[in-house]
CSV table of C-alpha atoms and ligand atoms in Angstrom, one decimal:
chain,number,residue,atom,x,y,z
A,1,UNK,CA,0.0,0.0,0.0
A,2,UNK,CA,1.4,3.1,-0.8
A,3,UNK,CA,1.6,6.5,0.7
A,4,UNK,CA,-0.9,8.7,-1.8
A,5,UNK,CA,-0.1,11.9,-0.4
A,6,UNK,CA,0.9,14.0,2.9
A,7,UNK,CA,-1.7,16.5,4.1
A,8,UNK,CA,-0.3,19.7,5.6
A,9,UNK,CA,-1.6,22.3,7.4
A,10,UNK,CA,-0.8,26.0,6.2
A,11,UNK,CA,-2.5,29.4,7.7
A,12,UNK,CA,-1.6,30.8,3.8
A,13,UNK,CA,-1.6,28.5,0.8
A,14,UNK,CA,0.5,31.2,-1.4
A,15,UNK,CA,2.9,31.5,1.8
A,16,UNK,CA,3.9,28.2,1.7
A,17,UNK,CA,3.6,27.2,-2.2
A,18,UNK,CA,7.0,29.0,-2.4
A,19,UNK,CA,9.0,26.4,-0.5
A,20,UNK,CA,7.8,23.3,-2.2
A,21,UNK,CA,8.0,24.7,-5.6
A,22,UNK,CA,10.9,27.0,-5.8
A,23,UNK,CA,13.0,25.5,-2.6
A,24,UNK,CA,12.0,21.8,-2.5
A,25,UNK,CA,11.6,22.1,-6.7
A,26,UNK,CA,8.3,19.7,-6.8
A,27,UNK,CA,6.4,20.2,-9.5
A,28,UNK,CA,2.4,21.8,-8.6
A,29,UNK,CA,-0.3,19.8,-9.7
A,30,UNK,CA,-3.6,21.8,-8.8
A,31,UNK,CA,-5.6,24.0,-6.4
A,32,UNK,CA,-8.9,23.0,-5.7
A,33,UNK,CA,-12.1,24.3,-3.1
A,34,UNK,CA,-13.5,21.5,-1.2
A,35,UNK,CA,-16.4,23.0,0.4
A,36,UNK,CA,-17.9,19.9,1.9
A,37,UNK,CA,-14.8,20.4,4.0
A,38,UNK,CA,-14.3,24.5,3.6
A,39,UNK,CA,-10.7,23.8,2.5
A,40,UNK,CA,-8.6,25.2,-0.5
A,41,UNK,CA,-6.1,22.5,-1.1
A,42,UNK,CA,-2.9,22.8,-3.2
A,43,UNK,CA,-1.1,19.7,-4.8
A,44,UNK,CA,2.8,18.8,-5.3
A,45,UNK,CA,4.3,16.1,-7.1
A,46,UNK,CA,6.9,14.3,-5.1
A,47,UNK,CA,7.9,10.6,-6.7
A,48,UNK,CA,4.7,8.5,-6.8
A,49,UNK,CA,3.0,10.2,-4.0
A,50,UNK,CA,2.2,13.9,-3.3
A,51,UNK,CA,2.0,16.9,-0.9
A,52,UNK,CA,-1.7,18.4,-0.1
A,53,UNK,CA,-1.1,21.7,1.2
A,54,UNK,CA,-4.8,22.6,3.1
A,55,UNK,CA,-5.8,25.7,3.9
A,56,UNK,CA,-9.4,26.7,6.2
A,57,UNK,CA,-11.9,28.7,3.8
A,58,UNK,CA,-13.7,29.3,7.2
A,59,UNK,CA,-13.1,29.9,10.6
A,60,UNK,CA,-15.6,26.7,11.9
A,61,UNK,CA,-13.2,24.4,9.3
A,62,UNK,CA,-11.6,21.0,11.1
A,63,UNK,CA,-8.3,22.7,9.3
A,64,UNK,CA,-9.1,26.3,11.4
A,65,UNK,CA,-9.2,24.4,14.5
A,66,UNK,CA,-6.3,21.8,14.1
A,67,UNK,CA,-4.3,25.0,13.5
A,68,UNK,CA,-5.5,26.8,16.5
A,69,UNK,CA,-4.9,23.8,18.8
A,70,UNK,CA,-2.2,22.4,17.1
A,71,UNK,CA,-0.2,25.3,14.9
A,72,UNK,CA,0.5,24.4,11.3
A,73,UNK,CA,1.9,20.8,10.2
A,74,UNK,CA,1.4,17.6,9.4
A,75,UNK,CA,-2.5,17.1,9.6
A,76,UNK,CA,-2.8,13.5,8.1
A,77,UNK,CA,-1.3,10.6,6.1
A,78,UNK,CA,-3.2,9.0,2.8
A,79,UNK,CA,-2.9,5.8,2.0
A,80,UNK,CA,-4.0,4.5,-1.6
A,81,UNK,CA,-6.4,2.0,-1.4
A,82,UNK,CA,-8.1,-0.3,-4.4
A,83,UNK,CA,-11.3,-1.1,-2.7
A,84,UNK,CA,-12.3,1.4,-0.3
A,85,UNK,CA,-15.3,-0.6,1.1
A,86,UNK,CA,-12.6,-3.3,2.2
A,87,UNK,CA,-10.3,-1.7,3.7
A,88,UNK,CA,-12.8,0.4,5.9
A,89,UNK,CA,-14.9,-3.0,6.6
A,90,UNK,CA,-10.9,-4.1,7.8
A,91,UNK,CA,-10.6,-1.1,10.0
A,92,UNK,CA,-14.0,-1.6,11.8
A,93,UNK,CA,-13.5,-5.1,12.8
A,94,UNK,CA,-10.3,-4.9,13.9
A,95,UNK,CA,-11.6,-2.1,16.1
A,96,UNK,CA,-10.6,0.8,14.8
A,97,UNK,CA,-12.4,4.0,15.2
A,98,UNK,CA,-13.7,5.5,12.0
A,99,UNK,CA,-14.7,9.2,11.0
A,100,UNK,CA,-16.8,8.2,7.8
A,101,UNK,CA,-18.7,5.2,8.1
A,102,UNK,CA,-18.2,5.6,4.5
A,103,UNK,CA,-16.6,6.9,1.7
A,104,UNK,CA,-17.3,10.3,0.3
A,105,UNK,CA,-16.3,12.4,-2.2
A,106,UNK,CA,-12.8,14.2,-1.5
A,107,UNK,CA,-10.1,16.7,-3.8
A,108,UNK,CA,-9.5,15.3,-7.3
A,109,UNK,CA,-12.9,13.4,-7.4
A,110,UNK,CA,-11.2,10.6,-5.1
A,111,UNK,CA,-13.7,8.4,-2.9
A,112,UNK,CA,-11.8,9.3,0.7
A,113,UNK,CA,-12.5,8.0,4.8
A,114,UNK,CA,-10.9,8.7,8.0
A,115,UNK,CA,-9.6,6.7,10.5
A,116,UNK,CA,-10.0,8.5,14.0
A,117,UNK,CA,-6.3,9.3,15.4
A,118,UNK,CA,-7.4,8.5,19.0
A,119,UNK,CA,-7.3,4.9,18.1
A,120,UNK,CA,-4.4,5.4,15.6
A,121,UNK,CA,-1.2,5.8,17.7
A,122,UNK,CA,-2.4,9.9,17.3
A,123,UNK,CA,-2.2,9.8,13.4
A,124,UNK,CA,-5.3,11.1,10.9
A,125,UNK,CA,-5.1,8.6,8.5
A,126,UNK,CA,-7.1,9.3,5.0
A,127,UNK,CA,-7.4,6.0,2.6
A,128,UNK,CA,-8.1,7.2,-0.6
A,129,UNK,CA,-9.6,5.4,-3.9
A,130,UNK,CA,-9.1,6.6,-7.3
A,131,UNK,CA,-12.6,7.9,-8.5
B,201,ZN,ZN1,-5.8,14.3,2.1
């Protein structure tokens, strides 16, 4: 299973496109407004996986909040998935705690679910299906 992208945490997307692109040299991919989730999210290229930059649209957004408890950072890890259904079936029974009781529609049309990080060593973790 491979690591589909990194979700960060940034108070200004356009602050922090700079180091990725013109320090780090990854190549953008796109921006895109997930309102569902009042987040504008940025994407890098690096090797087979990616960097979402994620940035709160509103003040009430899960991203607003992690940065007020938390300060910026890492906010989750994605893993790619082929069957989304499974692997959150996998999850449940094992007795893991899970956000979405089932997959919706996240950035770049992907069917996406969250595994709660209190019963995840303290780690969001996103699987992620192509759409
Ligand atoms: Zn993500």
């Amino acid at each position: 299973m491979k690591i589909d992208h990194i979700g960060i945490a940034v108070k200004s997307l356009e602050e922090a496109k700079g180091l990725y692109t013109r320090v780090l040299g990854l190549e953008w991919e796109q921006d895109e407004e997930v309102h569902t989730e009042a987040v504008r999210v940025s994407f890098f290229k690096t090797g087979e996986s990616h960097i979402e930059l994620l940035e709160a649209l509103s003040d009430d957004s899960a991203i607003a909040r992690f940065i007020d408890k938390k300060g910026e950072g890492i906010h989750h890890l994605a893993f790619a998935v082929d069957d989304i259904g499974a692997a959150l079936e996998k999850a449940r029974v094992e007795g893991y705690q899970l956000i979405d009781e089932s997959p919706r529609r996240g950035a770049g049309g992907k069917l996406v679910a969250f595994l709660h990080p209190k019963s995840t060593n303290g780690v969001l973790i996103e699987l992620c299906q192509k759409g």
